CSV table of C-alpha atoms in Angstrom, one decimal:
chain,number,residue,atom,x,y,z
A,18,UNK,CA,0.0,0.0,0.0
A,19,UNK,CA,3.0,2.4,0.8
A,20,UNK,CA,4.5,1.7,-2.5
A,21,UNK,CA,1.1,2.5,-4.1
A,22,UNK,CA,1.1,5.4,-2.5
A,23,UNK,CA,-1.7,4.7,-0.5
A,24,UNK,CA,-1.2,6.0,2.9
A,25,UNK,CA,-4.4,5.0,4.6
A,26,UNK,CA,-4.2,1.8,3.9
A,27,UNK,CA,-0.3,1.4,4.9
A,28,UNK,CA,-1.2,3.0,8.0
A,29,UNK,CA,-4.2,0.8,8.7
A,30,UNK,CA,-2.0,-2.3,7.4
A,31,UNK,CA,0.7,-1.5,9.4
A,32,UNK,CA,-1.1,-0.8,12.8
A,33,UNK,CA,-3.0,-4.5,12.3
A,34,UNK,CA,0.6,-6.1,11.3
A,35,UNK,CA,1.5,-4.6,15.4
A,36,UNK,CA,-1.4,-6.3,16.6
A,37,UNK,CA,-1.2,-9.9,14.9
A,38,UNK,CA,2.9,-9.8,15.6
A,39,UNK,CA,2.2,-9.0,19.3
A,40,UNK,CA,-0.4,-11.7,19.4
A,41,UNK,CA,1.6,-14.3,17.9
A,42,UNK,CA,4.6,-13.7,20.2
A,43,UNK,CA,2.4,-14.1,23.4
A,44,UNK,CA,1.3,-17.1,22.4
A,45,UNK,CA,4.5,-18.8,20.3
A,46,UNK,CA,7.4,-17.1,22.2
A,47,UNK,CA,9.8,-18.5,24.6
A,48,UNK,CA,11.9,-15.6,25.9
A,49,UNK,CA,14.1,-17.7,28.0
A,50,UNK,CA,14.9,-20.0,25.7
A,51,UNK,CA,15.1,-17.1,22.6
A,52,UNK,CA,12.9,-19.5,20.5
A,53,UNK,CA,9.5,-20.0,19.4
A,54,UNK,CA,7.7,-23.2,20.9
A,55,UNK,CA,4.0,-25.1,20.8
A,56,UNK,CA,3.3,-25.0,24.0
A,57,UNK,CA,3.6,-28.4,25.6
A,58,UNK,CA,0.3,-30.0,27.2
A,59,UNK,CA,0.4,-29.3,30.9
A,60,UNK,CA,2.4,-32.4,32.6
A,61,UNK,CA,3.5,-33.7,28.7
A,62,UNK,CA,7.2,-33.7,27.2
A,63,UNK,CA,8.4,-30.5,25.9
A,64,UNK,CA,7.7,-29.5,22.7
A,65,UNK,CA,10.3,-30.5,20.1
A,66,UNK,CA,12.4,-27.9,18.2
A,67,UNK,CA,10.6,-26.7,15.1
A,68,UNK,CA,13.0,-25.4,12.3
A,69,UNK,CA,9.6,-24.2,10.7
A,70,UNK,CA,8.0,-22.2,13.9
A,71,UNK,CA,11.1,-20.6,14.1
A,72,UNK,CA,12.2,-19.6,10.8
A,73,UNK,CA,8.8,-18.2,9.0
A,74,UNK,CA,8.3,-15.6,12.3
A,75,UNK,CA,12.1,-14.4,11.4
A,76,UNK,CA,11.2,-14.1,7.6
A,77,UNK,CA,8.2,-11.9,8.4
A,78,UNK,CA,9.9,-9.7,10.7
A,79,UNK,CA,7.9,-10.7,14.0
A,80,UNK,CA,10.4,-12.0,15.9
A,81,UNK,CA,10.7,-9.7,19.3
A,82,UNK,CA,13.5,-6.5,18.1
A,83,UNK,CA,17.1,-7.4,19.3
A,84,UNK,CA,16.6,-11.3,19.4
A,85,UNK,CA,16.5,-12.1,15.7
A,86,UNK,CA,20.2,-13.3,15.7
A,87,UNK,CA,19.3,-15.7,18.5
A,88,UNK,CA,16.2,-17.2,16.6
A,89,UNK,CA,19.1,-17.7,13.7
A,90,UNK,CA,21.3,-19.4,16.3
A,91,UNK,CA,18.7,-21.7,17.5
A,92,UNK,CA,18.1,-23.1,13.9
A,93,UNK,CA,21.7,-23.3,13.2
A,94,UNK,CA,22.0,-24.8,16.5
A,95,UNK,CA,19.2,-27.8,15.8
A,96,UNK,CA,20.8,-27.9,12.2
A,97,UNK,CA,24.1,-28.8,13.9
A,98,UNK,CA,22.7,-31.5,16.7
A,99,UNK,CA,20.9,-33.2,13.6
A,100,UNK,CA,23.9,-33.9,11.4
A,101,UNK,CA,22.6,-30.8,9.4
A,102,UNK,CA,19.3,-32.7,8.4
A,103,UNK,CA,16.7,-29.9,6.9
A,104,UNK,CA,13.3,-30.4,9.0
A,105,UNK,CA,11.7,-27.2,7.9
A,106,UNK,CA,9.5,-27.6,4.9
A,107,UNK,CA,9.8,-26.0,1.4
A,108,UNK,CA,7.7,-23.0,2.1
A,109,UNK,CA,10.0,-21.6,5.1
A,110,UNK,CA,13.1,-23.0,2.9
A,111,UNK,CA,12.4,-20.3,0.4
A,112,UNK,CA,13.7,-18.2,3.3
A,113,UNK,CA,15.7,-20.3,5.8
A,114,UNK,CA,18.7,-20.9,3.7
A,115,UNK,CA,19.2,-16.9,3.2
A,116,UNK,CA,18.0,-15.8,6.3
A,117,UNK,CA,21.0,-18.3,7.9
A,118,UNK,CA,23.6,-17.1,6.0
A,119,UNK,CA,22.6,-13.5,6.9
A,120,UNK,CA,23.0,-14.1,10.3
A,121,UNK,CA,26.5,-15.6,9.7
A,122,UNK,CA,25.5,-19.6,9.8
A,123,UNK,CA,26.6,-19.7,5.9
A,124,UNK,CA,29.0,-23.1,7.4
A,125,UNK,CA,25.5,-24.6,8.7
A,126,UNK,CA,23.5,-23.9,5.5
A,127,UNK,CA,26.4,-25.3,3.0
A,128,UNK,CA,26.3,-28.4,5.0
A,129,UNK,CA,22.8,-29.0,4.9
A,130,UNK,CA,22.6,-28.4,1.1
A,131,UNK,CA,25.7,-30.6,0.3
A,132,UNK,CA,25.3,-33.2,3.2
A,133,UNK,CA,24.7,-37.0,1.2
A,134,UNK,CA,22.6,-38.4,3.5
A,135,UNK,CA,18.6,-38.0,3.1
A,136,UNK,CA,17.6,-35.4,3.1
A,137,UNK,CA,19.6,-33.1,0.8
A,138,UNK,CA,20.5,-32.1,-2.5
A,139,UNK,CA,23.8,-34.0,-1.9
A,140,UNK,CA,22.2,-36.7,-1.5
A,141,UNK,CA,19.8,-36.9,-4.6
A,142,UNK,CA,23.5,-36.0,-6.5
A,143,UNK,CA,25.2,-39.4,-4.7
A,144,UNK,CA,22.5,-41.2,-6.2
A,145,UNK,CA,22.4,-39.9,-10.1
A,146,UNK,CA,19.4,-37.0,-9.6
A,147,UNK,CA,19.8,-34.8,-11.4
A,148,UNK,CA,16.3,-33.0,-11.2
A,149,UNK,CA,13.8,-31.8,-8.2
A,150,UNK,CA,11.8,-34.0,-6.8
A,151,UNK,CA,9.0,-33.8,-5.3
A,152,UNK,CA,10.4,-35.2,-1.9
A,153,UNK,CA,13.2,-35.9,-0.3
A,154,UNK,CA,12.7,-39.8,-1.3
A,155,UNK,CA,14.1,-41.3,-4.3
A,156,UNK,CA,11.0,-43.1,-4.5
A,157,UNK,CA,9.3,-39.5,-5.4
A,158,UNK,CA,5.7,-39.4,-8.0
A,159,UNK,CA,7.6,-36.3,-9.6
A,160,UNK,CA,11.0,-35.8,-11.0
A,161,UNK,CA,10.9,-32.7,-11.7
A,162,UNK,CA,9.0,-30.3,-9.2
A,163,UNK,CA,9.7,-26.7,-8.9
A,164,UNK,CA,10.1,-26.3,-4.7
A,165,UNK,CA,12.9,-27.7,-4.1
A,166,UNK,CA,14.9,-25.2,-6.5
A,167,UNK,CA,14.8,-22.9,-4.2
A,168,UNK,CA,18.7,-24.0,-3.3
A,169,UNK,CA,19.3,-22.3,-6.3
A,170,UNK,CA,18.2,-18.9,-5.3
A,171,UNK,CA,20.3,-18.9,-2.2
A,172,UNK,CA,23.4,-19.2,-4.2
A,173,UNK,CA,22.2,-15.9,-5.7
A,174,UNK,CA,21.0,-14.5,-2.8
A,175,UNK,CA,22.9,-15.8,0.1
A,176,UNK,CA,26.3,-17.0,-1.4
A,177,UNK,CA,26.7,-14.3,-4.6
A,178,UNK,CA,25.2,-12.1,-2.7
A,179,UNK,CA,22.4,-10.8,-5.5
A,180,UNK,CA,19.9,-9.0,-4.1
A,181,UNK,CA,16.7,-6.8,-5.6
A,182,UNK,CA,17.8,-3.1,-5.6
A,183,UNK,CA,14.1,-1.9,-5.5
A,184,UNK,CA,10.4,-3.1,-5.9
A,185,UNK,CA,10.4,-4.8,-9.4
A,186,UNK,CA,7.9,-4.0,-12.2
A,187,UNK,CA,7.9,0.3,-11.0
């Protein structure tokens, strides 16, 4: 709306995107443990770490002001103590992989893509793919799906560096 030029509507927009951030981090944030969590059922096992929860709320900027390298850390973190296994799914991968290597975890992220175990794009190279699939499984319906590409706009983005200058299409 602001790029429109329409003010009333960015200012409307904007003071609802306050509301649903604040909302969402009453309810999803941990602020001791500088992570976002399901909350566990009362007297169950903790929640397990979620790649997901915590990248897309880093992505859309509503991660609490001052802890969004911390957020970073915690996925690079649960990247590290899972042999660098990619649990998040292709949606918060469009951002995950550049988001990382922003907040200096570049090491983490190049493992994950290169790593030859399932799942990875190392690994679909170790056994002759040379196309998307639709899954991580070599077993996949469809050889040649667009999501998984995304690994080719981080090496614009996150390794080269490429970045739009300015809303496209002005």
């Amino acid at each position: 709306a602001a790029t429109l030029g329409k003010s009333a509507d960015a200012a409307r927009y904007q003071a609802l995107a306050v509301e649903v951030r604040a909302a969402y981090n009453r309810k999803y944030w941990d602020a001791e443990a500088y992570r976002y969590v399901t909350r566990a059922v009362e007297g169950g096992p903790p929640p397990p770490f979620s790649q997901t929860q915590n990248i897309l709320p880093l992505a859309f900027g509503i991660v609490p002001d001052g802890e969004q390298q911390n957020v970073a850390d915690a996925v690079a973190a649960d990247l590290e103590a899972n042999d660098y296994a990619l649990t998040m799914g292709v949606y918060p991968m469009r951002y995950g992989l550049t988001l990382l290597t922003d907040y200096g975890h570049v090491d983490a992220v190049y493992r994950a893509v290169t790593r030859t175990s399932q799942p990875g794009w190392g690994f679909w190279l170790a056994n002759d793919i040379n196309s998307m699939l639709e899954g991580w499984g070599l077993n996949s319906r469809s050889w040649n799906h667009h999501y998984f590409a995304l690994v080719s706009d981080w090496f614009y983005k996150g390794l080269a560096g490429i970045r739009p200058g300015s809303p496209g299409y002005a």
